[in-house]
Protein backbone atom coordinates (compact mmCIF):
# COMPACT_ATOMS: atom_id res chain seq x y z
CA UNK A 1 0.00 0.00 0.00
CA UNK A 2 1.53 3.29 -1.07
CA UNK A 3 2.00 6.10 1.41
CA UNK A 4 -0.25 9.09 1.02
CA UNK A 5 1.09 12.48 2.06
CA UNK A 6 -0.24 16.01 1.91
CA UNK A 7 2.28 18.71 1.15
CA UNK A 8 2.16 22.09 2.85
CA UNK A 9 4.91 24.62 2.11
CA UNK A 10 7.30 21.85 1.15
CA UNK A 11 6.88 19.96 4.44
CA UNK A 12 5.34 16.52 4.82
CA UNK A 13 2.38 16.15 7.19
CA UNK A 14 0.60 13.10 8.57
CA UNK A 15 -2.54 12.00 6.73
CA UNK A 16 -5.49 12.76 9.01
CA UNK A 17 -7.68 10.25 7.17
CA UNK A 18 -5.17 7.46 7.78
CA UNK A 19 -4.63 8.46 11.39
CA UNK A 20 -8.28 8.69 12.43
CA UNK A 21 -9.39 5.70 10.36
CA UNK A 22 -6.86 3.53 12.22
CA UNK A 23 -7.91 5.16 15.49
CA UNK A 24 -11.61 4.51 14.83
CA UNK A 25 -11.14 0.84 13.94
CA UNK A 26 -8.97 0.16 16.97
CA UNK A 27 -11.20 1.94 19.47
CA UNK A 28 -13.98 -0.43 18.38
CA UNK A 29 -11.65 -3.41 18.93
CA UNK A 30 -10.57 -1.96 22.25
CA UNK A 31 -14.15 -1.59 23.50
CA UNK A 32 -15.15 -5.00 22.15
CA UNK A 33 -12.12 -6.60 23.80
CA UNK A 34 -12.98 -4.91 27.09
CA UNK A 35 -16.55 -6.26 26.80
CA UNK A 36 -15.32 -9.82 26.15
CA UNK A 37 -12.84 -9.55 29.01
CA UNK A 38 -15.55 -8.20 31.31
CA UNK A 39 -17.94 -11.04 30.41
CA UNK A 40 -15.21 -13.62 31.06
CA UNK A 41 -14.26 -12.16 34.43
CA UNK A 42 -17.93 -11.82 35.40
CA UNK A 43 -18.51 -15.50 34.52
CA UNK A 44 -15.51 -16.51 36.62
CA UNK A 45 -16.76 -14.36 39.52
CA UNK A 46 -20.17 -16.04 39.32
CA UNK A 47 -18.49 -19.45 39.50
CA UNK A 48 -16.24 -18.36 42.39
CA UNK A 49 -13.04 -18.73 40.39
CA UNK A 50 -11.77 -15.21 41.20
CA UNK A 51 -12.05 -15.90 44.93
CA UNK A 52 -10.22 -19.24 44.54
CA UNK A 53 -7.83 -19.14 41.59
CA UNK A 54 -6.70 -22.71 42.23
CA UNK A 55 -10.11 -23.86 40.97
CA UNK A 56 -8.99 -22.98 37.43
CA UNK A 57 -7.12 -26.28 37.27
CA UNK A 58 -9.88 -28.31 38.95
CA UNK A 59 -11.98 -28.69 35.80
CA UNK A 60 -11.00 -31.79 33.84
CA UNK A 61 -12.41 -30.45 30.59
CA UNK A 62 -12.40 -27.17 28.72
CA UNK A 63 -13.85 -24.07 30.36
CA UNK A 64 -15.53 -21.97 27.60
CA UNK A 65 -14.91 -18.83 29.67
CA UNK A 66 -11.24 -19.13 28.64
CA UNK A 67 -12.31 -18.15 25.11
CA UNK A 68 -13.74 -14.86 26.34
CA UNK A 69 -10.70 -14.19 28.55
CA UNK A 70 -8.07 -14.94 25.88
CA UNK A 71 -9.87 -13.39 22.90
CA UNK A 72 -10.93 -10.38 24.95
CA UNK A 73 -7.42 -9.91 26.35
CA UNK A 74 -5.78 -10.06 22.91
CA UNK A 75 -8.35 -7.68 21.39
CA UNK A 76 -7.97 -5.29 24.34
CA UNK A 77 -4.17 -5.15 24.07
CA UNK A 78 -4.22 -4.80 20.27
CA UNK A 79 -6.99 -2.21 20.35
CA UNK A 80 -5.18 -0.19 23.02
CA UNK A 81 -1.87 -0.20 21.15
CA UNK A 82 -3.46 0.69 17.81
CA UNK A 83 -5.85 3.27 19.22
CA UNK A 84 -3.39 5.18 21.42
CA UNK A 85 -0.58 4.69 18.92
CA UNK A 86 -2.62 6.30 16.13
CA UNK A 87 -4.04 9.10 18.29
CA UNK A 88 -0.70 10.05 19.88
CA UNK A 89 1.34 9.22 16.76
CA UNK A 90 3.43 6.92 18.93
CA UNK A 91 5.66 4.84 16.68
CA UNK A 92 6.52 2.36 19.46
CA UNK A 93 2.86 1.44 20.02
CA UNK A 94 2.18 1.34 16.28
CA UNK A 95 5.13 -1.00 15.74
CA UNK A 96 4.00 -3.14 18.66
CA UNK A 97 0.53 -3.28 17.08
CA UNK A 98 1.99 -4.33 13.72
CA UNK A 99 4.32 -6.96 15.17
CA UNK A 100 1.65 -8.41 17.48
CA UNK A 101 -0.88 -8.56 14.64
CA UNK A 102 1.74 -10.08 12.33
CA UNK A 103 2.61 -12.70 14.96
CA UNK A 104 -1.06 -13.68 15.27
CA UNK A 105 -1.33 -13.92 11.48
CA UNK A 106 1.81 -16.11 11.36
CA UNK A 107 0.46 -18.40 14.11
CA UNK A 108 -2.87 -18.75 12.29
CA UNK A 109 -1.11 -19.55 9.02
CA UNK A 110 1.19 -22.08 10.69
CA UNK A 111 -1.74 -23.71 12.48
CA UNK A 112 -3.66 -24.01 9.22
CA UNK A 113 -0.71 -25.61 7.41
CA UNK A 114 0.01 -28.03 10.27
CA UNK A 115 -3.68 -28.96 10.53
CA UNK A 116 -3.70 -29.81 6.81
CA UNK A 117 -0.43 -31.78 6.96
CA UNK A 118 -1.18 -33.66 10.19
CA UNK A 119 -4.90 -34.26 9.66
CA UNK A 120 -4.88 -37.67 11.36
CA UNK A 121 -3.04 -36.36 14.40
CA UNK A 122 -5.49 -33.44 14.65
CA UNK A 123 -8.38 -35.90 14.47
CA UNK A 124 -6.88 -37.97 17.31
CA UNK A 125 -6.43 -34.82 19.40
CA UNK A 126 -10.02 -33.82 18.69
CA UNK A 127 -11.19 -37.24 19.89
CA UNK A 128 -9.08 -36.88 23.04
CA UNK A 129 -10.41 -33.35 23.62
CA UNK A 130 -14.07 -34.37 23.24
CA UNK A 131 -13.68 -37.43 25.47
CA UNK A 132 -12.05 -35.32 28.19
CA UNK A 133 -14.98 -32.94 28.04
CA UNK A 134 -17.45 -35.82 28.14
CA UNK A 135 -15.83 -36.92 31.41
CA UNK A 136 -16.18 -33.39 32.85
CA UNK A 137 -19.73 -32.82 31.54
CA UNK A 138 -21.31 -32.21 34.95
CA UNK A 139 -18.32 -30.35 36.43
CA UNK A 140 -19.01 -26.96 34.85
CA UNK A 141 -22.29 -25.45 33.63
CA UNK A 142 -20.63 -23.54 30.77
CA UNK A 143 -18.95 -26.70 29.48
CA UNK A 144 -22.23 -28.58 29.82
CA UNK A 145 -24.06 -25.94 27.76
CA UNK A 146 -21.32 -26.01 25.12
CA UNK A 147 -21.51 -29.80 24.73
CA UNK A 148 -25.32 -29.69 24.62
CA UNK A 149 -25.21 -27.00 21.92
CA UNK A 150 -22.69 -28.98 19.82
CA UNK A 151 -24.68 -32.23 20.06
CA UNK A 152 -27.93 -30.49 19.15
CA UNK A 153 -26.43 -28.42 16.33
CA UNK A 154 -24.58 -31.32 14.65
CA UNK A 155 -27.21 -33.95 15.57
CA UNK A 156 -24.60 -36.16 17.21
CA UNK A 157 -23.87 -37.92 20.48
CA UNK A 158 -20.39 -38.41 21.97
CA UNK A 159 -17.12 -38.33 20.03
CA UNK A 160 -17.83 -41.51 18.03
CA UNK A 161 -21.24 -42.52 19.33
CA UNK A 162 -23.52 -42.71 22.38
CA UNK A 163 -21.36 -45.33 24.12
CA UNK A 164 -18.68 -42.66 24.66
CA UNK A 165 -20.86 -41.49 27.55
CA UNK A 166 -19.60 -44.51 29.48
CA UNK A 167 -16.60 -42.27 30.22
CA UNK A 168 -18.81 -40.07 32.42
CA UNK A 169 -19.38 -41.23 36.00
CA UNK A 170 -23.08 -40.30 35.86
CA UNK A 171 -23.88 -42.03 32.56
CA UNK A 172 -21.66 -45.14 32.61
CA UNK A 173 -23.29 -48.57 32.63
CA UNK A 174 -21.37 -50.17 35.49
CA UNK A 175 -23.55 -51.97 38.02
CA UNK A 176 -22.05 -49.94 40.87
CA UNK A 177 -23.24 -46.67 39.34
CA UNK A 178 -26.10 -45.38 41.57
CA UNK A 179 -27.01 -42.50 39.25
CA UNK A 180 -30.50 -42.38 37.74
CA UNK A 181 -28.77 -41.41 34.47
CA UNK A 182 -26.97 -44.77 34.37
CA UNK A 183 -26.81 -46.18 30.80
CA UNK A 184 -28.33 -42.98 29.49
CA UNK A 185 -27.21 -39.93 27.52
CA UNK A 186 -27.75 -36.18 27.94
CA UNK A 187 -31.02 -34.77 26.61
CA UNK A 188 -29.07 -33.02 23.82
CA UNK A 189 -28.52 -36.45 22.23
CA UNK A 190 -32.27 -36.99 21.84
CA UNK A 191 -34.05 -36.73 18.49
CA UNK A 192 -36.36 -33.77 18.93
CA UNK A 193 -40.09 -34.15 18.50
CA UNK A 194 -41.38 -31.08 16.58
CA UNK A 195 -44.68 -31.37 18.44
CA UNK A 196 -43.00 -30.87 21.83
CA UNK A 197 -42.70 -27.28 23.03
CA UNK A 198 -40.95 -28.14 26.31
CA UNK A 199 -37.62 -29.99 26.30
CA UNK A 200 -37.80 -33.38 27.98
CA UNK A 201 -34.54 -33.49 29.94
CA UNK A 202 -35.16 -37.16 30.84
CA UNK A 203 -35.51 -38.39 27.27
CA UNK A 204 -32.07 -40.06 27.35
CA UNK A 205 -32.63 -42.16 30.47
CA UNK A 206 -31.82 -45.89 30.03
CA UNK A 207 -31.67 -45.51 26.26
CA UNK A 208 -28.33 -47.34 25.93
CA UNK A 209 -29.89 -50.45 27.44
CA UNK A 210 -31.73 -50.84 24.13
CA UNK A 211 -30.38 -52.32 20.91
CA UNK A 212 -28.74 -50.25 18.17
CA UNK A 213 -31.84 -50.13 15.96
CA UNK A 214 -34.13 -49.17 18.83
CA UNK A 215 -31.77 -46.40 19.92
CA UNK A 216 -32.03 -44.70 16.54
CA UNK A 217 -35.69 -43.94 17.20
CA UNK A 218 -34.84 -41.85 20.25
CA UNK A 219 -31.27 -40.52 20.05
CA UNK A 220 -28.61 -39.50 17.55
CA UNK A 221 -26.23 -42.40 17.02
CA UNK A 222 -23.55 -40.65 14.97
CA UNK A 223 -20.43 -39.27 16.66
CA UNK A 224 -19.68 -35.55 16.79
CA UNK A 225 -16.21 -35.94 15.20
CA UNK A 226 -17.67 -37.42 12.01
CA UNK A 227 -20.55 -34.94 11.94
CA UNK A 228 -18.16 -32.03 12.40
CA UNK A 229 -16.02 -33.28 9.48
CA UNK A 230 -19.11 -33.51 7.26
CA UNK A 231 -20.18 -30.02 8.31
CA UNK A 232 -16.73 -28.67 7.38
CA UNK A 233 -16.90 -30.33 3.97
CA UNK A 234 -20.40 -28.98 3.30
CA UNK A 235 -19.45 -25.45 4.40
CA UNK A 236 -15.84 -25.41 3.17
CA UNK A 237 -16.28 -22.29 1.01
CA UNK A 238 -17.91 -20.31 3.83
CA UNK A 239 -15.31 -21.38 6.41
CA UNK A 240 -12.42 -20.65 4.01
CA UNK A 241 -13.99 -17.29 3.15
CA UNK A 242 -14.17 -16.32 6.82
CA UNK A 243 -10.51 -17.23 7.42
CA UNK A 244 -9.39 -15.40 4.27
CA UNK A 245 -11.43 -12.35 5.29
CA UNK A 246 -9.85 -12.31 8.76
CA UNK A 247 -6.37 -12.68 7.21
CA UNK A 248 -6.99 -9.79 4.80
CA UNK A 249 -8.20 -7.57 7.67
CA UNK A 250 -5.04 -8.37 9.62
CA UNK A 251 -2.81 -7.57 6.62
CA UNK A 252 -4.78 -4.37 6.04
CA UNK A 253 -4.30 -3.33 9.68
CA UNK A 254 -0.55 -4.02 9.49
CA UNK A 255 -0.26 -1.92 6.31
CA UNK A 256 -2.19 0.98 7.84
CA UNK A 257 -0.01 0.98 10.95
CA UNK A 258 3.21 0.77 8.94
CA UNK A 259 2.12 3.61 6.65
CA UNK A 260 1.32 5.77 9.65
CA UNK A 261 4.74 4.97 11.16
CA UNK A 262 6.36 6.03 7.87
CA UNK A 263 4.36 9.27 7.89
CA UNK A 264 5.40 10.07 11.46
CA UNK A 265 9.06 9.36 10.68
CA UNK A 266 8.89 11.51 7.54
CA UNK A 267 7.50 14.44 9.54
CA UNK A 268 10.10 14.05 12.28
CA UNK A 269 12.85 13.93 9.68
CA UNK A 270 11.87 17.44 8.55
CA UNK A 271 12.03 18.92 12.03
mmCIF file of C-alpha atoms in Angstrom:
data_model
loop_
_atom_site.group_PDB
_atom_site.id
_atom_site.type_symbol
_atom_site.label_atom_id
_atom_site.label_comp_id
_atom_site.label_asym_id
_atom_site.label_seq_id
_atom_site.Cartn_x
_atom_site.Cartn_y
_atom_site.Cartn_z
ATOM 1 C CA UNK A 1 0.000 0.000 0.000
ATOM 2 C CA UNK A 2 1.530 3.288 -1.070
ATOM 3 C CA UNK A 3 1.999 6.103 1.412
ATOM 4 C CA UNK A 4 -0.248 9.086 1.018
ATOM 5 C CA UNK A 5 1.088 12.482 2.060
ATOM 6 C CA UNK A 6 -0.238 16.011 1.913
ATOM 7 C CA UNK A 7 2.278 18.715 1.154
ATOM 8 C CA UNK A 8 2.161 22.094 2.846
ATOM 9 C CA UNK A 9 4.905 24.620 2.105
ATOM 10 C CA UNK A 10 7.301 21.852 1.152
ATOM 11 C CA UNK A 11 6.883 19.963 4.442
ATOM 12 C CA UNK A 12 5.345 16.517 4.823
ATOM 13 C CA UNK A 13 2.385 16.151 7.190
ATOM 14 C CA UNK A 14 0.603 13.101 8.568
ATOM 15 C CA UNK A 15 -2.543 11.999 6.725
ATOM 16 C CA UNK A 16 -5.491 12.759 9.010
ATOM 17 C CA UNK A 17 -7.682 10.253 7.168
ATOM 18 C CA UNK A 18 -5.175 7.460 7.775
ATOM 19 C CA UNK A 19 -4.634 8.459 11.385
ATOM 20 C CA UNK A 20 -8.283 8.690 12.430
ATOM 21 C CA UNK A 21 -9.387 5.704 10.361
ATOM 22 C CA UNK A 22 -6.860 3.528 12.217
ATOM 23 C CA UNK A 23 -7.909 5.155 15.491
ATOM 24 C CA UNK A 24 -11.615 4.511 14.828
ATOM 25 C CA UNK A 25 -11.137 0.841 13.943
ATOM 26 C CA UNK A 26 -8.974 0.162 16.973
ATOM 27 C CA UNK A 27 -11.202 1.939 19.470
ATOM 28 C CA UNK A 28 -13.977 -0.434 18.383
ATOM 29 C CA UNK A 29 -11.649 -3.409 18.931
ATOM 30 C CA UNK A 30 -10.568 -1.958 22.253
ATOM 31 C CA UNK A 31 -14.150 -1.591 23.505
ATOM 32 C CA UNK A 32 -15.155 -5.002 22.149
ATOM 33 C CA UNK A 33 -12.118 -6.598 23.799
ATOM 34 C CA UNK A 34 -12.983 -4.905 27.088
ATOM 35 C CA UNK A 35 -16.548 -6.256 26.804
ATOM 36 C CA UNK A 36 -15.325 -9.825 26.150
ATOM 37 C CA UNK A 37 -12.844 -9.552 29.013
ATOM 38 C CA UNK A 38 -15.547 -8.204 31.310
ATOM 39 C CA UNK A 39 -17.937 -11.038 30.408
ATOM 40 C CA UNK A 40 -15.209 -13.620 31.059
ATOM 41 C CA UNK A 41 -14.262 -12.157 34.427
ATOM 42 C CA UNK A 42 -17.926 -11.820 35.398
ATOM 43 C CA UNK A 43 -18.506 -15.496 34.522
ATOM 44 C CA UNK A 44 -15.514 -16.509 36.619
ATOM 45 C CA UNK A 45 -16.757 -14.358 39.517
ATOM 46 C CA UNK A 46 -20.174 -16.043 39.319
ATOM 47 C CA UNK A 47 -18.490 -19.453 39.501
ATOM 48 C CA UNK A 48 -16.238 -18.359 42.389
ATOM 49 C CA UNK A 49 -13.036 -18.729 40.389
ATOM 50 C CA UNK A 50 -11.767 -15.215 41.198
ATOM 51 C CA UNK A 51 -12.047 -15.905 44.927
ATOM 52 C CA UNK A 52 -10.222 -19.244 44.540
ATOM 53 C CA UNK A 53 -7.832 -19.144 41.586
ATOM 54 C CA UNK A 54 -6.695 -22.711 42.229
ATOM 55 C CA UNK A 55 -10.107 -23.861 40.970
ATOM 56 C CA UNK A 56 -8.989 -22.977 37.429
ATOM 57 C CA UNK A 57 -7.121 -26.278 37.272
ATOM 58 C CA UNK A 58 -9.884 -28.312 38.950
ATOM 59 C CA UNK A 59 -11.981 -28.689 35.801
ATOM 60 C CA UNK A 60 -10.997 -31.794 33.843
ATOM 61 C CA UNK A 61 -12.410 -30.452 30.585
ATOM 62 C CA UNK A 62 -12.397 -27.173 28.723
ATOM 63 C CA UNK A 63 -13.852 -24.071 30.363
ATOM 64 C CA UNK A 64 -15.526 -21.968 27.595
ATOM 65 C CA UNK A 65 -14.907 -18.831 29.673
ATOM 66 C CA UNK A 66 -11.241 -19.126 28.637
ATOM 67 C CA UNK A 67 -12.305 -18.147 25.107
ATOM 68 C CA UNK A 68 -13.740 -14.856 26.337
ATOM 69 C CA UNK A 69 -10.704 -14.194 28.549
ATOM 70 C CA UNK A 70 -8.070 -14.938 25.880
ATOM 71 C CA UNK A 71 -9.873 -13.387 22.901
ATOM 72 C CA UNK A 72 -10.932 -10.381 24.955
ATOM 73 C CA UNK A 73 -7.417 -9.905 26.349
ATOM 74 C CA UNK A 74 -5.780 -10.059 22.914
ATOM 75 C CA UNK A 75 -8.345 -7.675 21.393
ATOM 76 C CA UNK A 76 -7.967 -5.292 24.343
ATOM 77 C CA UNK A 77 -4.169 -5.150 24.066
ATOM 78 C CA UNK A 78 -4.225 -4.804 20.271
ATOM 79 C CA UNK A 79 -6.985 -2.207 20.349
ATOM 80 C CA UNK A 80 -5.176 -0.188 23.022
ATOM 81 C CA UNK A 81 -1.866 -0.197 21.147
ATOM 82 C CA UNK A 82 -3.463 0.688 17.808
ATOM 83 C CA UNK A 83 -5.846 3.270 19.217
ATOM 84 C CA UNK A 84 -3.392 5.184 21.421
ATOM 85 C CA UNK A 85 -0.583 4.694 18.916
ATOM 86 C CA UNK A 86 -2.619 6.299 16.131
ATOM 87 C CA UNK A 87 -4.037 9.097 18.292
ATOM 88 C CA UNK A 88 -0.701 10.054 19.880
ATOM 89 C CA UNK A 89 1.338 9.219 16.757
ATOM 90 C CA UNK A 90 3.433 6.917 18.933
ATOM 91 C CA UNK A 91 5.662 4.836 16.679
ATOM 92 C CA UNK A 92 6.516 2.361 19.462
ATOM 93 C CA UNK A 93 2.855 1.438 20.022
ATOM 94 C CA UNK A 94 2.182 1.336 16.281
ATOM 95 C CA UNK A 95 5.135 -0.998 15.737
ATOM 96 C CA UNK A 96 4.004 -3.139 18.659
ATOM 97 C CA UNK A 97 0.531 -3.283 17.085
ATOM 98 C CA UNK A 98 1.992 -4.328 13.717
ATOM 99 C CA UNK A 99 4.325 -6.958 15.170
ATOM 100 C CA UNK A 100 1.650 -8.406 17.476
ATOM 101 C CA UNK A 101 -0.884 -8.564 14.638
ATOM 102 C CA UNK A 102 1.742 -10.077 12.334
ATOM 103 C CA UNK A 103 2.605 -12.704 14.955
ATOM 104 C CA UNK A 104 -1.063 -13.675 15.273
ATOM 105 C CA UNK A 105 -1.326 -13.917 11.483
ATOM 106 C CA UNK A 106 1.806 -16.111 11.356
ATOM 107 C CA UNK A 107 0.459 -18.401 14.105
ATOM 108 C CA UNK A 108 -2.868 -18.749 12.286
ATOM 109 C CA UNK A 109 -1.108 -19.547 9.016
ATOM 110 C CA UNK A 110 1.192 -22.078 10.694
ATOM 111 C CA UNK A 111 -1.741 -23.711 12.485
ATOM 112 C CA UNK A 112 -3.659 -24.009 9.216
ATOM 113 C CA UNK A 113 -0.712 -25.609 7.412
ATOM 114 C CA UNK A 114 0.011 -28.032 10.268
ATOM 115 C CA UNK A 115 -3.676 -28.955 10.528
ATOM 116 C CA UNK A 116 -3.700 -29.808 6.814
ATOM 117 C CA UNK A 117 -0.432 -31.784 6.959
ATOM 118 C CA UNK A 118 -1.183 -33.658 10.186
ATOM 119 C CA UNK A 119 -4.899 -34.261 9.664
ATOM 120 C CA UNK A 120 -4.884 -37.674 11.358
ATOM 121 C CA UNK A 121 -3.041 -36.356 14.402
ATOM 122 C CA UNK A 122 -5.487 -33.437 14.655
ATOM 123 C CA UNK A 123 -8.381 -35.904 14.471
ATOM 124 C CA UNK A 124 -6.876 -37.965 17.310
ATOM 125 C CA UNK A 125 -6.430 -34.820 19.398
ATOM 126 C CA UNK A 126 -10.023 -33.817 18.689
ATOM 127 C CA UNK A 127 -11.192 -37.242 19.891
ATOM 128 C CA UNK A 128 -9.080 -36.883 23.036
ATOM 129 C CA UNK A 129 -10.410 -33.351 23.617
ATOM 130 C CA UNK A 130 -14.072 -34.371 23.241
ATOM 131 C CA UNK A 131 -13.675 -37.432 25.472
ATOM 132 C CA UNK A 132 -12.048 -35.325 28.190
ATOM 133 C CA UNK A 133 -14.983 -32.936 28.045
ATOM 134 C CA UNK A 134 -17.451 -35.817 28.143
ATOM 135 C CA UNK A 135 -15.825 -36.916 31.414
ATOM 136 C CA UNK A 136 -16.182 -33.388 32.852
ATOM 137 C CA UNK A 137 -19.730 -32.818 31.536
ATOM 138 C CA UNK A 138 -21.305 -32.212 34.953
ATOM 139 C CA UNK A 139 -18.323 -30.350 36.427
ATOM 140 C CA UNK A 140 -19.014 -26.957 34.850
ATOM 141 C CA UNK A 141 -22.292 -25.450 33.629
ATOM 142 C CA UNK A 142 -20.631 -23.543 30.769
ATOM 143 C CA UNK A 143 -18.952 -26.699 29.481
ATOM 144 C CA UNK A 144 -22.228 -28.580 29.817
ATOM 145 C CA UNK A 145 -24.061 -25.939 27.765
ATOM 146 C CA UNK A 146 -21.318 -26.006 25.117
ATOM 147 C CA UNK A 147 -21.514 -29.801 24.732
ATOM 148 C CA UNK A 148 -25.318 -29.694 24.615
ATOM 149 C CA UNK A 149 -25.207 -27.005 21.922
ATOM 150 C CA UNK A 150 -22.689 -28.985 19.823
ATOM 151 C CA UNK A 151 -24.683 -32.234 20.056
ATOM 152 C CA UNK A 152 -27.930 -30.494 19.153
ATOM 153 C CA UNK A 153 -26.425 -28.419 16.328
ATOM 154 C CA UNK A 154 -24.580 -31.320 14.654
ATOM 155 C CA UNK A 155 -27.214 -33.947 15.567
ATOM 156 C CA UNK A 156 -24.598 -36.165 17.211
ATOM 157 C CA UNK A 157 -23.865 -37.918 20.478
ATOM 158 C CA UNK A 158 -20.393 -38.408 21.970
ATOM 159 C CA UNK A 159 -17.125 -38.334 20.028
ATOM 160 C CA UNK A 160 -17.827 -41.511 18.028
ATOM 161 C CA UNK A 161 -21.237 -42.516 19.328
ATOM 162 C CA UNK A 162 -23.523 -42.713 22.383
ATOM 163 C CA UNK A 163 -21.356 -45.328 24.117
ATOM 164 C CA UNK A 164 -18.684 -42.663 24.660
ATOM 165 C CA UNK A 165 -20.857 -41.489 27.550
ATOM 166 C CA UNK A 166 -19.598 -44.509 29.479
ATOM 167 C CA UNK A 167 -16.604 -42.275 30.215
ATOM 168 C CA UNK A 168 -18.806 -40.073 32.417
ATOM 169 C CA UNK A 169 -19.384 -41.230 35.996
ATOM 170 C CA UNK A 170 -23.079 -40.303 35.863
ATOM 171 C CA UNK A 171 -23.883 -42.030 32.557
ATOM 172 C CA UNK A 172 -21.660 -45.142 32.611
ATOM 173 C CA UNK A 173 -23.289 -48.567 32.631
ATOM 174 C CA UNK A 174 -21.372 -50.168 35.494
ATOM 175 C CA UNK A 175 -23.553 -51.971 38.022
ATOM 176 C CA UNK A 176 -22.051 -49.941 40.867
ATOM 177 C CA UNK A 177 -23.240 -46.669 39.341
ATOM 178 C CA UNK A 178 -26.101 -45.381 41.571
ATOM 179 C CA UNK A 179 -27.012 -42.501 39.249
ATOM 180 C CA UNK A 180 -30.496 -42.376 37.744
ATOM 181 C CA UNK A 181 -28.768 -41.406 34.475
ATOM 182 C CA UNK A 182 -26.967 -44.767 34.372
ATOM 183 C CA UNK A 183 -26.808 -46.179 30.804
ATOM 184 C CA UNK A 184 -28.329 -42.975 29.486
ATOM 185 C CA UNK A 185 -27.207 -39.934 27.522
ATOM 186 C CA UNK A 186 -27.755 -36.177 27.938
ATOM 187 C CA UNK A 187 -31.024 -34.767 26.606
ATOM 188 C CA UNK A 188 -29.075 -33.016 23.820
ATOM 189 C CA UNK A 189 -28.522 -36.447 22.226
ATOM 190 C CA UNK A 190 -32.265 -36.993 21.836
ATOM 191 C CA UNK A 191 -34.049 -36.735 18.493
ATOM 192 C CA UNK A 192 -36.365 -33.769 18.926
ATOM 193 C CA UNK A 193 -40.094 -34.154 18.496
ATOM 194 C CA UNK A 194 -41.381 -31.078 16.584
ATOM 195 C CA UNK A 195 -44.680 -31.372 18.444
ATOM 196 C CA UNK A 196 -43.003 -30.865 21.834
ATOM 197 C CA UNK A 197 -42.701 -27.276 23.034
ATOM 198 C CA UNK A 198 -40.951 -28.135 26.307
ATOM 199 C CA UNK A 199 -37.620 -29.991 26.298
ATOM 200 C CA UNK A 200 -37.802 -33.379 27.978
ATOM 201 C CA UNK A 201 -34.543 -33.494 29.936
ATOM 202 C CA UNK A 202 -35.160 -37.158 30.844
ATOM 203 C CA UNK A 203 -35.509 -38.392 27.266
ATOM 204 C CA UNK A 204 -32.073 -40.056 27.352
ATOM 205 C CA UNK A 205 -32.632 -42.162 30.466
ATOM 206 C CA UNK A 206 -31.817 -45.890 30.028
ATOM 207 C CA UNK A 207 -31.670 -45.512 26.260
ATOM 208 C CA UNK A 208 -28.332 -47.337 25.929
ATOM 209 C CA UNK A 209 -29.889 -50.453 27.445
ATOM 210 C CA UNK A 210 -31.728 -50.844 24.135
ATOM 211 C CA UNK A 211 -30.376 -52.323 20.907
ATOM 212 C CA UNK A 212 -28.737 -50.246 18.168
ATOM 213 C CA UNK A 213 -31.837 -50.128 15.957
ATOM 214 C CA UNK A 214 -34.130 -49.173 18.828
ATOM 215 C CA UNK A 215 -31.768 -46.400 19.919
ATOM 216 C CA UNK A 216 -32.029 -44.696 16.537
ATOM 217 C CA UNK A 217 -35.686 -43.941 17.201
ATOM 218 C CA UNK A 218 -34.842 -41.850 20.248
ATOM 219 C CA UNK A 219 -31.274 -40.519 20.051
ATOM 220 C CA UNK A 220 -28.609 -39.502 17.548
ATOM 221 C CA UNK A 221 -26.227 -42.404 17.016
ATOM 222 C CA UNK A 222 -23.549 -40.655 14.973
ATOM 223 C CA UNK A 223 -20.428 -39.273 16.664
ATOM 224 C CA UNK A 224 -19.679 -35.552 16.785
ATOM 225 C CA UNK A 225 -16.212 -35.939 15.197
ATOM 226 C CA UNK A 226 -17.668 -37.421 12.010
ATOM 227 C CA UNK A 227 -20.554 -34.939 11.939
ATOM 228 C CA UNK A 228 -18.156 -32.028 12.395
ATOM 229 C CA UNK A 229 -16.024 -33.277 9.480
ATOM 230 C CA UNK A 230 -19.105 -33.513 7.259
ATOM 231 C CA UNK A 231 -20.175 -30.017 8.312
ATOM 232 C CA UNK A 232 -16.728 -28.668 7.381
ATOM 233 C CA UNK A 233 -16.900 -30.327 3.967
ATOM 234 C CA UNK A 234 -20.397 -28.976 3.304
ATOM 235 C CA UNK A 235 -19.448 -25.452 4.399
ATOM 236 C CA UNK A 236 -15.845 -25.410 3.173
ATOM 237 C CA UNK A 237 -16.278 -22.291 1.011
ATOM 238 C CA UNK A 238 -17.909 -20.313 3.828
ATOM 239 C CA UNK A 239 -15.307 -21.380 6.409
ATOM 240 C CA UNK A 240 -12.424 -20.650 4.007
ATOM 241 C CA UNK A 241 -13.985 -17.290 3.151
ATOM 242 C CA UNK A 242 -14.170 -16.323 6.823
ATOM 243 C CA UNK A 243 -10.515 -17.230 7.420
ATOM 244 C CA UNK A 244 -9.394 -15.397 4.269
ATOM 245 C CA UNK A 245 -11.433 -12.349 5.285
ATOM 246 C CA UNK A 246 -9.849 -12.308 8.756
ATOM 247 C CA UNK A 247 -6.372 -12.684 7.212
ATOM 248 C CA UNK A 248 -6.990 -9.786 4.802
ATOM 249 C CA UNK A 249 -8.203 -7.575 7.668
ATOM 250 C CA UNK A 250 -5.043 -8.374 9.615
ATOM 251 C CA UNK A 251 -2.806 -7.574 6.624
ATOM 252 C CA UNK A 252 -4.784 -4.367 6.041
ATOM 253 C CA UNK A 253 -4.296 -3.331 9.679
ATOM 254 C CA UNK A 254 -0.555 -4.016 9.492
ATOM 255 C CA UNK A 255 -0.259 -1.923 6.314
ATOM 256 C CA UNK A 256 -2.194 0.976 7.838
ATOM 257 C CA UNK A 257 -0.011 0.979 10.951
ATOM 258 C CA UNK A 258 3.214 0.773 8.944
ATOM 259 C CA UNK A 259 2.123 3.610 6.651
ATOM 260 C CA UNK A 260 1.320 5.772 9.651
ATOM 261 C CA UNK A 261 4.743 4.973 11.158
ATOM 262 C CA UNK A 262 6.356 6.027 7.867
ATOM 263 C CA UNK A 263 4.363 9.274 7.888
ATOM 264 C CA UNK A 264 5.400 10.065 11.463
ATOM 265 C CA UNK A 265 9.058 9.364 10.685
ATOM 266 C CA UNK A 266 8.886 11.512 7.545
ATOM 267 C CA UNK A 267 7.504 14.438 9.536
ATOM 268 C CA UNK A 268 10.096 14.048 12.284
ATOM 269 C CA UNK A 269 12.847 13.928 9.677
ATOM 270 C CA UNK A 270 11.865 17.437 8.545
ATOM 271 C CA UNK A 271 12.034 18.919 12.026
#
